Amino acid sequence: MKTAFADLPVTIFDVMSTLARDHEAINLGQGFPDDDGPEDIRQVAADALIRGPNQYPPMLGLADTRVAIAEHYRAFQALDLDPARETMVTSGGTEALASAILALVGDGDEVVLFQPMYDAYAPLVRRAGGTPRHVTLRAPDWSFTEDDLREVFSPNTRAIVFNNPLNPGAVVYSADQLELLAKLCIEFDVVAICDEVWEHVVFDGRPFVSMMGVPGMRDRTVKIGSAGKMFSLTGWKVGLVAAAPPLLNLVAKAHQFLTFTTPPNLQIAVGYGLRKDASYFASLRKALQIKRDYFVGAMENMGYPIRQSEGTYFATVDVGALGIDDDAAFAKRLVSDFGVASIPLSAFYAQKPSTNVLRFCFAKNQRTLDEGLARLRRAARELGLKG
Ligand code: PMP
């Protein structure tokens, strides 16, 4: 029997991380920091593990963690959420996405996706019985126009899945772009599944605007966050969902049969972390921005056509501008010949795109970045770049 997953390749993140291990490469592919997140948050998780409780928490999440979610989004994004009816804890942003898509998309529904897109979206939409309709974001700023949207929105459109800040494009969408998208969602009566897992990782003082706060979108948005990204603890897989009760109730019905719940000690620690004040989140951004500046500056000096990163752990290099017409093949060569792993953006498209771009993760410690850059310098020399 064929399912939506049968013919899928292994996710590009695992492919490149495996290649990185095989070639003893510096792994600037998969997006995880070298260093673990704040010790106080880990200590709260450790204490809660020993002290308990360690039995099934409530299906929607621990009551106090859900209060912390509502408090957090009130403080940072001016959202007014009822913790008891409008928040839920999941096992990662990934499970939140799966729950939302499986719960809200049915046979014959069309779902608007924006490519390059996080690679989980399309298989989940198909598994739910839906048909993806793709908007190809316009390089270099990964923008879209009203015409781009009108080409794919139809009376059959049930939902959009929209990622902001964008992984892999590393842009943060402005209120103008969000309002344009909102206009179409309202006109076509569409639910917006908004993957905002990178909401706190934005640079240069750029504001992050949640789709839920855009006029007309409050009750048609399923907002998805990830504690992994907020606290540099990507292995924890704790997701945060916010949605109006009719949507949240539906999403919870999928969640109850996917994971039902999430380890209680991690929920307790995430609740503690969500109550951190603005200075924690400012220092998270500052530390990552220093790494971004270091990596992007060094790559620019070597002659790589690197684009500025507005948010996320990533920066992208337009290898198409170097005459390379197969980013995946080039990424493999970079691992095998030069010992640096990256992620080719073609993996995030339904068909081979006209662009050829690599994504590099700069959320690494100094030693990893320096060794990665030294190897990229050797590659630059071989490619005949100016460095
Ligand atoms: N969406 C996007 C855009 C992501 O980048 C990631 C993590 N790389 C996820 C979802 C998954 O989040 P989590 O690790 O919390 O499942």
CSV table of C-alpha atoms and ligand atoms in Angstrom, one decimal:
chain,number,residue,atom,x,y,z
A,1,MET,CA,0.0,0.0,0.0
A,2,LYS,CA,1.2,3.5,-0.9
A,3,THR,CA,1.0,6.2,1.7
A,4,ALA,CA,2.0,9.9,1.6
A,5,PHE,CA,5.2,8.9,3.2
A,6,ALA,CA,6.2,5.8,1.2
A,7,ASP,CA,8.1,7.5,-1.6
A,8,LEU,CA,9.6,10.3,0.5
A,9,PRO,CA,13.3,10.6,0.8
A,10,VAL,CA,14.9,10.7,4.3
A,11,THR,CA,14.7,14.3,5.4
A,12,ILE,CA,17.6,16.4,4.1
A,13,PHE,CA,18.6,17.3,7.7
A,14,ASP,CA,19.4,13.7,8.5
A,15,VAL,CA,21.0,13.0,5.1
A,16,MET,CA,23.4,15.9,5.5
A,17,SER,CA,24.1,15.1,9.2
A,18,THR,CA,24.9,11.5,8.3
A,19,LEU,CA,27.2,12.7,5.5
A,20,ALA,CA,28.8,15.1,8.0
A,21,ARG,CA,29.5,12.2,10.4
A,22,ASP,CA,30.8,10.0,7.5
A,23,HIS,CA,33.3,12.6,6.3
A,24,GLU,CA,34.1,14.0,9.8
A,25,ALA,CA,32.8,17.3,8.5
A,26,ILE,CA,32.0,20.5,10.4
A,27,ASN,CA,28.2,20.3,10.5
A,28,LEU,CA,26.8,23.7,9.6
A,29,GLY,CA,23.7,21.9,8.1
A,30,GLN,CA,21.2,20.9,10.7
A,31,GLY,CA,20.1,23.8,12.9
A,32,PHE,CA,21.1,23.2,16.5
A,33,PRO,CA,23.4,25.1,18.8
A,34,ASP,CA,26.7,23.4,19.9
A,35,ASP,CA,26.0,24.5,23.5
A,36,ASP,CA,23.0,23.6,25.6
A,37,GLY,CA,20.5,26.2,26.7
A,38,PRO,CA,20.3,28.1,30.1
A,39,GLU,CA,21.5,26.0,33.1
A,40,ASP,CA,18.7,27.3,35.3
A,41,ILE,CA,16.0,26.0,33.0
A,42,ARG,CA,17.8,22.6,32.8
A,43,GLN,CA,18.1,22.6,36.6
A,44,VAL,CA,14.3,23.1,36.9
A,45,ALA,CA,13.7,20.2,34.5
A,46,ALA,CA,16.2,18.0,36.4
A,47,ASP,CA,14.6,18.8,39.8
A,48,ALA,CA,11.1,18.2,38.4
A,49,LEU,CA,12.2,14.9,37.0
A,50,ILE,CA,13.4,13.7,40.4
A,51,ARG,CA,10.7,15.3,42.5
A,52,GLY,CA,7.9,14.5,40.0
A,53,PRO,CA,5.2,14.3,38.9
A,54,ASN,CA,6.2,11.9,36.2
A,55,GLN,CA,2.8,10.5,35.2
A,56,TYR,CA,0.6,11.6,32.4
A,57,PRO,CA,0.0,15.4,32.5
A,58,PRO,CA,-3.4,16.7,31.2
A,59,MET,CA,-3.8,16.3,27.5
A,60,LEU,CA,-3.7,20.0,26.7
A,61,GLY,CA,-0.6,20.5,28.9
A,62,LEU,CA,0.0,21.4,32.6
A,63,ALA,CA,-2.3,24.2,33.7
A,64,ASP,CA,0.6,26.4,35.0
A,65,THR,CA,2.6,26.0,31.7
A,66,ARG,CA,-0.5,27.1,29.8
A,67,VAL,CA,-0.8,30.1,32.0
A,68,ALA,CA,2.9,30.8,31.3
A,69,ILE,CA,2.2,30.6,27.5
A,70,ALA,CA,-0.6,33.2,27.8
A,71,GLU,CA,1.5,35.5,30.0
A,72,HIS,CA,4.4,35.2,27.7
A,73,TYR,CA,2.5,36.1,24.5
A,74,ARG,CA,0.8,38.9,26.3
A,75,ALA,CA,4.1,40.4,27.4
A,76,PHE,CA,6.0,39.9,24.1
A,77,GLN,CA,3.4,40.0,21.4
A,78,ALA,CA,0.4,41.8,23.0
A,79,LEU,CA,-1.8,38.8,22.4
A,80,ASP,CA,-4.8,38.2,24.7
A,81,LEU,CA,-5.1,34.4,25.2
A,82,ASP,CA,-7.3,32.5,27.6
A,83,PRO,CA,-4.9,29.9,28.9
A,84,ALA,CA,-7.6,27.3,29.7
A,85,ARG,CA,-9.3,27.5,26.3
A,86,GLU,CA,-6.7,28.8,23.8
A,87,THR,CA,-3.4,27.2,24.6
A,88,MET,CA,-1.9,23.8,24.3
A,89,VAL,CA,1.5,22.1,24.8
A,90,THR,CA,2.7,19.6,22.2
A,91,SER,CA,5.8,17.5,21.7
A,92,GLY,CA,7.6,20.0,19.6
A,93,GLY,CA,6.6,22.4,16.9
A,94,THR,CA,6.6,19.4,14.6
A,95,GLU,CA,3.8,17.7,16.5
A,96,ALA,CA,1.9,21.0,16.6
A,97,LEU,CA,2.2,21.2,12.8
A,98,ALA,CA,1.1,17.6,12.4
A,99,SER,CA,-1.8,18.1,14.8
A,100,ALA,CA,-3.0,21.3,13.1
A,101,ILE,CA,-2.7,20.0,9.6
A,102,LEU,CA,-4.3,16.6,10.3
A,103,ALA,CA,-7.1,18.2,12.3
A,104,LEU,CA,-7.9,21.0,10.0
A,105,VAL,CA,-7.3,19.7,6.5
A,106,GLY,CA,-9.6,17.1,4.9
A,107,ASP,CA,-10.1,15.3,1.5
A,108,GLY,CA,-10.3,17.7,-1.4
A,109,ASP,CA,-9.0,20.7,0.6
A,110,GLU,CA,-6.3,22.9,-0.9
A,111,VAL,CA,-3.6,24.2,1.3
A,112,VAL,CA,-1.4,27.1,0.3
A,113,LEU,CA,2.3,26.5,1.0
A,114,PHE,CA,5.2,28.9,0.4
A,115,GLN,CA,8.4,27.5,-1.0
A,116,PRO,CA,11.2,27.2,0.0
A,117,MET,CA,9.3,25.6,2.8
A,118,TYR,CA,10.1,23.5,5.9
A,119,ASP,CA,10.0,20.0,4.6
A,120,ALA,CA,7.4,18.6,6.9
A,121,TYR,CA,4.5,20.6,5.5
A,122,ALA,CA,3.7,19.1,2.2
A,123,PRO,CA,3.8,15.4,3.3
A,124,LEU,CA,1.5,16.2,6.2
A,125,VAL,CA,-1.0,18.1,3.9
A,126,ARG,CA,-1.1,15.1,1.5
A,127,ARG,CA,-1.5,12.6,4.4
A,128,ALA,CA,-4.4,14.7,5.6
A,129,GLY,CA,-6.0,14.3,2.1
A,130,GLY,CA,-5.3,17.8,1.0
A,131,THR,CA,-3.5,19.2,-2.1
A,132,PRO,CA,-0.6,21.6,-1.7
A,133,ARG,CA,-0.8,24.8,-3.8
A,134,HIS,CA,2.6,26.4,-3.9
A,135,VAL,CA,3.5,30.1,-3.9
A,136,THR,CA,7.2,30.4,-5.0
A,137,LEU,CA,8.7,33.1,-2.8
A,138,ARG,CA,10.8,35.6,-4.7
A,139,ALA,CA,14.5,35.7,-4.1
A,140,PRO,CA,16.4,37.4,-2.7
A,141,ASP,CA,14.0,38.6,-0.1
A,142,TRP,CA,11.5,35.7,-0.3
A,143,SER,CA,8.7,38.1,-0.8
A,144,PHE,CA,5.3,37.5,-2.5
A,145,THR,CA,2.9,39.8,-4.3
A,146,GLU,CA,-0.9,39.9,-4.3
A,147,ASP,CA,-0.9,38.3,-7.8
A,148,ASP,CA,1.2,35.4,-6.5
A,149,LEU,CA,-1.4,34.8,-3.8
A,150,ARG,CA,-4.4,35.2,-6.1
A,151,GLU,CA,-2.9,32.5,-8.5
A,152,VAL,CA,-3.2,29.8,-5.8
A,153,PHE,CA,-6.1,30.9,-3.5
A,154,SER,CA,-9.4,29.4,-4.5
A,155,PRO,CA,-12.8,28.6,-3.0
A,156,ASN,CA,-11.3,25.2,-2.2
A,157,THR,CA,-8.5,26.7,-0.1
A,158,ARG,CA,-8.9,25.5,3.4
A,159,ALA,CA,-5.7,26.7,5.0
A,160,ILE,CA,-2.3,28.2,4.5
A,161,VAL,CA,0.9,27.1,6.3
A,162,PHE,CA,3.0,30.2,6.7
A,163,ASN,CA,6.5,30.3,8.4
A,164,ASN,CA,7.8,33.5,9.8
A,165,PRO,CA,10.7,34.1,10.5
A,166,LEU,CA,11.4,31.9,7.5
A,167,ASN,CA,13.5,28.8,7.7
A,168,PRO,CA,15.4,28.4,5.4
A,169,GLY,CA,15.2,31.9,3.9
A,170,ALA,CA,16.2,33.7,7.1
A,171,VAL,CA,13.9,36.6,6.5
A,172,VAL,CA,11.4,38.2,8.9
A,173,TYR,CA,8.2,39.3,7.2
A,174,SER,CA,7.0,42.9,7.7
A,175,ALA,CA,3.5,43.9,8.9
A,176,ASP,CA,2.7,44.9,5.2
A,177,GLN,CA,3.4,41.4,3.9
A,178,LEU,CA,1.4,39.8,6.7
A,179,GLU,CA,-1.5,42.2,6.1
A,180,LEU,CA,-1.5,41.3,2.4
A,181,LEU,CA,-1.7,37.6,3.3
A,182,ALA,CA,-4.3,38.3,5.9
A,183,LYS,CA,-6.5,40.0,3.3
A,184,LEU,CA,-6.6,36.9,1.2
A,185,CYS,CA,-7.2,34.6,4.2
A,186,ILE,CA,-10.2,36.7,5.2
A,187,GLU,CA,-11.5,37.0,1.7
A,188,PHE,CA,-11.4,33.2,1.1
A,189,ASP,CA,-12.3,32.3,4.7
A,190,VAL,CA,-9.0,30.4,5.3
A,191,VAL,CA,-7.3,29.2,8.4
A,192,ALA,CA,-3.7,30.3,8.9
A,193,ILE,CA,-1.4,27.7,10.4
A,194,CYS,CA,1.4,29.9,11.4
A,195,ASP,CA,4.8,28.3,12.1
A,196,GLU,CA,6.4,31.0,14.3
A,197,VAL,CA,8.9,28.8,16.0
A,198,TRP,CA,11.7,31.3,15.3
A,199,GLU,CA,9.7,34.2,16.8
A,200,HIS,CA,12.4,35.2,19.3
A,201,VAL,CA,15.4,34.8,16.9
A,202,VAL,CA,15.2,38.1,15.1
A,203,PHE,CA,18.1,40.5,14.6
A,204,ASP,CA,19.0,44.2,14.2
A,205,GLY,CA,16.1,45.2,16.5
A,206,ARG,CA,13.6,44.1,13.9
A,207,PRO,CA,10.1,43.6,15.4
A,208,PHE,CA,8.4,40.2,15.2
A,209,VAL,CA,4.7,40.5,14.3
A,210,SER,CA,2.6,37.4,15.0
A,211,MET,CA,-0.1,36.7,12.4
A,212,MET,CA,-2.5,36.3,15.3
A,213,GLY,CA,-2.1,40.0,16.0
A,214,VAL,CA,-2.9,41.1,12.5
A,215,PRO,CA,-6.5,42.6,12.3
A,216,GLY,CA,-9.0,40.0,11.3
A,217,MET,CA,-6.7,37.0,12.0
A,218,ARG,CA,-7.1,36.5,15.8
A,219,ASP,CA,-9.7,33.7,15.4
A,220,ARG,CA,-8.5,32.1,12.2
A,221,THR,CA,-4.8,31.6,13.2
A,222,VAL,CA,-3.2,28.6,14.8
A,223,LYS,CA,0.0,29.9,16.2
A,224,ILE,CA,2.8,27.5,16.7
A,225,GLY,CA,5.9,28.1,18.8
A,226,SER,CA,8.8,26.0,20.0
A,227,ALA,CA,10.6,26.1,23.3
A,228,GLY,CA,13.6,24.4,21.6
A,229,LYS,CA,14.2,27.6,19.7
A,230,MET,CA,13.4,30.0,22.5
A,231,PHE,CA,15.8,28.3,25.0
A,232,SER,CA,18.4,26.8,22.7
A,233,LEU,CA,17.2,23.3,23.7
A,234,THR,CA,16.3,21.8,20.4
A,235,GLY,CA,16.2,18.2,21.7
A,236,TRP,CA,13.5,18.9,24.2
A,237,LYS,CA,10.7,19.1,21.6
A,238,VAL,CA,8.2,21.1,23.4
A,239,GLY,CA,5.8,23.0,21.2
A,240,LEU,CA,3.3,25.8,22.1
A,241,VAL,CA,0.0,26.2,20.3
A,242,ALA,CA,-2.4,29.2,20.6
A,243,ALA,CA,-5.7,29.3,18.8
A,244,ALA,CA,-9.3,30.4,19.4
A,245,PRO,CA,-11.4,27.7,21.1
A,246,PRO,CA,-13.1,26.2,17.9
A,247,LEU,CA,-9.7,25.7,16.2
A,248,LEU,CA,-7.9,24.6,19.4
A,249,ASN,CA,-10.5,22.0,20.2
A,250,LEU,CA,-10.1,20.5,16.7
A,251,VAL,CA,-6.3,20.6,16.8
A,252,ALA,CA,-6.4,18.9,20.3
A,253,LYS,CA,-8.4,16.0,18.8
A,254,ALA,CA,-5.4,15.2,16.6
A,255,HIS,CA,-2.9,15.8,19.3
A,256,GLN,CA,-4.6,13.4,21.7
A,257,PHE,CA,-3.9,10.5,19.3
A,258,LEU,CA,-0.4,11.6,18.1
A,259,THR,CA,1.3,12.0,21.5
A,260,PHE,CA,-1.5,12.9,23.9
A,261,THR,CA,1.0,14.7,26.1
A,262,THR,CA,4.6,15.9,26.7
A,263,PRO,CA,7.0,15.0,29.6
A,264,PRO,CA,5.9,16.9,32.7
A,265,ASN,CA,9.3,17.9,33.8
A,266,LEU,CA,10.0,19.6,30.5
A,267,GLN,CA,6.7,21.4,30.6
A,268,ILE,CA,7.5,22.7,34.1
A,269,ALA,CA,10.9,23.9,33.0
A,270,VAL,CA,9.4,25.5,29.8
A,271,GLY,CA,6.8,27.3,32.0
A,272,TYR,CA,9.7,28.6,34.1
A,273,GLY,CA,11.6,29.7,31.0
A,274,LEU,CA,8.5,31.5,29.4
A,275,ARG,CA,8.4,33.7,32.5
A,276,LYS,CA,11.9,35.0,31.9
A,277,ASP,CA,12.0,38.7,31.3
A,278,ALA,CA,12.9,40.6,28.2
A,279,SER,CA,16.6,40.7,29.1
A,280,TYR,CA,16.9,36.9,28.6
A,281,PHE,CA,15.4,37.1,25.1
A,282,ALA,CA,17.5,40.2,24.3
A,283,SER,CA,20.7,38.4,25.3
A,284,LEU,CA,19.7,35.3,23.3
A,285,ARG,CA,19.3,37.5,20.2
A,286,LYS,CA,22.5,39.5,20.9
A,287,ALA,CA,24.6,36.3,21.3
A,288,LEU,CA,23.2,34.9,18.0
A,289,GLN,CA,23.6,38.2,16.2
A,290,ILE,CA,27.3,38.3,17.2
A,291,LYS,CA,27.7,34.8,15.6
A,292,ARG,CA,25.7,35.9,12.6
A,293,ASP,CA,27.9,39.0,12.1
A,294,TYR,CA,31.1,36.9,12.5
A,295,PHE,CA,30.0,34.2,10.0
A,296,VAL,CA,28.4,36.5,7.4
A,297,GLY,CA,31.3,38.9,7.5
A,298,ALA,CA,33.9,36.2,7.1
A,299,MET,CA,31.9,34.6,4.2
A,300,GLU,CA,31.6,38.0,2.5
A,301,ASN,CA,35.3,38.6,2.8
A,302,MET,CA,36.0,35.3,1.1
A,303,GLY,CA,33.8,36.3,-1.8
A,304,TYR,CA,30.8,34.1,-1.1
A,305,PRO,CA,27.5,35.7,-2.3
A,306,ILE,CA,26.0,35.5,1.2
A,307,ARG,CA,22.7,37.2,2.1
A,308,GLN,CA,22.1,39.0,5.3
A,309,SER,CA,20.2,36.9,7.8
A,310,GLU,CA,17.3,38.8,9.5
A,311,GLY,CA,16.4,35.9,11.8
A,312,THR,CA,16.7,32.2,12.6
A,313,TYR,CA,20.1,30.3,13.1
A,314,PHE,CA,20.8,30.5,9.4
A,315,ALA,CA,22.3,32.5,6.6
A,316,THR,CA,22.0,31.6,2.9
A,317,VAL,CA,24.6,31.7,0.1
A,318,ASP,CA,23.4,32.2,-3.5
A,319,VAL,CA,25.7,29.6,-5.1
A,320,GLY,CA,23.8,30.1,-8.4
A,321,ALA,CA,25.6,33.4,-8.6
A,322,LEU,CA,28.8,31.4,-8.7
A,323,GLY,CA,27.6,29.5,-11.8
A,324,ILE,CA,26.5,26.4,-9.8
A,325,ASP,CA,23.3,24.9,-11.2
A,326,ASP,CA,22.8,22.0,-8.7
A,327,ASP,CA,22.8,23.1,-5.1
A,328,ALA,CA,22.3,19.6,-3.8
A,329,ALA,CA,25.3,18.2,-5.7
A,330,PHE,CA,27.4,21.2,-4.6
A,331,ALA,CA,26.4,20.6,-1.0
A,332,LYS,CA,27.5,17.0,-1.2
A,333,ARG,CA,30.8,18.1,-2.8
A,334,LEU,CA,31.4,20.6,0.0
A,335,VAL,CA,31.0,17.8,2.6
A,336,SER,CA,33.1,15.1,0.8
A,337,ASP,CA,35.9,17.4,-0.6
A,338,PHE,CA,36.0,20.1,1.9
A,339,GLY,CA,34.4,18.7,5.1
A,340,VAL,CA,31.6,21.3,5.6
A,341,ALA,CA,28.0,20.3,5.8
A,342,SER,CA,25.2,22.7,4.7
A,343,ILE,CA,21.7,22.3,3.5
A,344,PRO,CA,20.7,22.8,-0.2
A,345,LEU,CA,17.5,24.8,-0.5
A,346,SER,CA,16.2,22.8,-3.4
A,347,ALA,CA,15.2,20.2,-0.8
A,348,PHE,CA,12.5,22.7,0.3
A,349,TYR,CA,10.7,22.9,-3.1
A,350,ALA,CA,8.1,20.7,-4.7
A,351,GLN,CA,10.1,20.9,-8.0
A,352,LYS,CA,13.7,21.8,-8.7
A,353,PRO,CA,13.8,25.6,-8.3
A,354,SER,CA,15.5,28.1,-10.7
A,355,THR,CA,17.6,29.3,-7.7
A,356,ASN,CA,20.6,27.5,-6.2
A,357,VAL,CA,21.1,28.4,-2.6
A,358,LEU,CA,22.8,26.8,0.4
A,359,ARG,CA,21.8,27.3,4.0
A,360,PHE,CA,24.5,27.5,6.7
A,361,CYS,CA,23.8,27.4,10.5
A,362,PHE,CA,25.9,29.9,12.4
A,363,ALA,CA,24.5,29.1,15.9
A,364,LYS,CA,27.8,27.2,16.7
A,365,ASN,CA,30.6,27.8,19.1
A,366,GLN,CA,33.7,29.8,18.1
A,367,ARG,CA,35.8,26.7,17.5
A,368,THR,CA,33.2,25.1,15.2
A,369,LEU,CA,32.7,28.3,13.3
A,370,ASP,CA,36.4,28.9,12.9
A,371,GLU,CA,37.1,25.4,11.6
A,372,GLY,CA,34.1,25.6,9.3
A,373,LEU,CA,35.2,28.9,7.9
A,374,ALA,CA,38.8,27.6,7.4
A,375,ARG,CA,37.4,24.8,5.3
A,376,LEU,CA,35.1,27.2,3.4
A,377,ARG,CA,38.2,29.3,2.7
A,378,ARG,CA,39.9,26.3,1.1
A,379,ALA,CA,36.7,25.8,-1.0
A,380,ALA,CA,36.6,29.5,-1.9
A,381,ARG,CA,40.2,29.2,-3.2
A,382,GLU,CA,39.3,26.2,-5.3
A,383,LEU,CA,36.3,27.9,-6.7
A,384,GLY,CA,38.4,30.9,-7.6
A,385,LEU,CA,36.6,33.3,-5.3
A,386,LYS,CA,38.4,36.5,-4.3
A,387,GLY,CA,39.6,35.2,-0.9
B,1,PMP,N1,9.2,24.6,11.9
B,1,PMP,C1,10.4,25.2,11.5
B,1,PMP,C2,10.3,26.3,10.5
B,1,PMP,C3,11.6,24.8,12.1
B,1,PMP,O1,12.7,25.3,11.7
B,1,PMP,C4,11.6,23.7,13.0
B,1,PMP,C5,12.8,23.2,13.6
B,1,PMP,N2,13.9,23.2,12.8
B,1,PMP,C6,10.3,23.2,13.4
B,1,PMP,C7,9.2,23.7,12.8
B,1,PMP,C8,10.3,22.1,14.4
B,1,PMP,O2,10.3,22.5,15.7
B,1,PMP,P1,10.5,21.5,16.9
B,1,PMP,O3,12.0,21.1,16.9
B,1,PMP,O4,10.0,22.2,18.1
B,1,PMP,O5,9.7,20.3,16.6
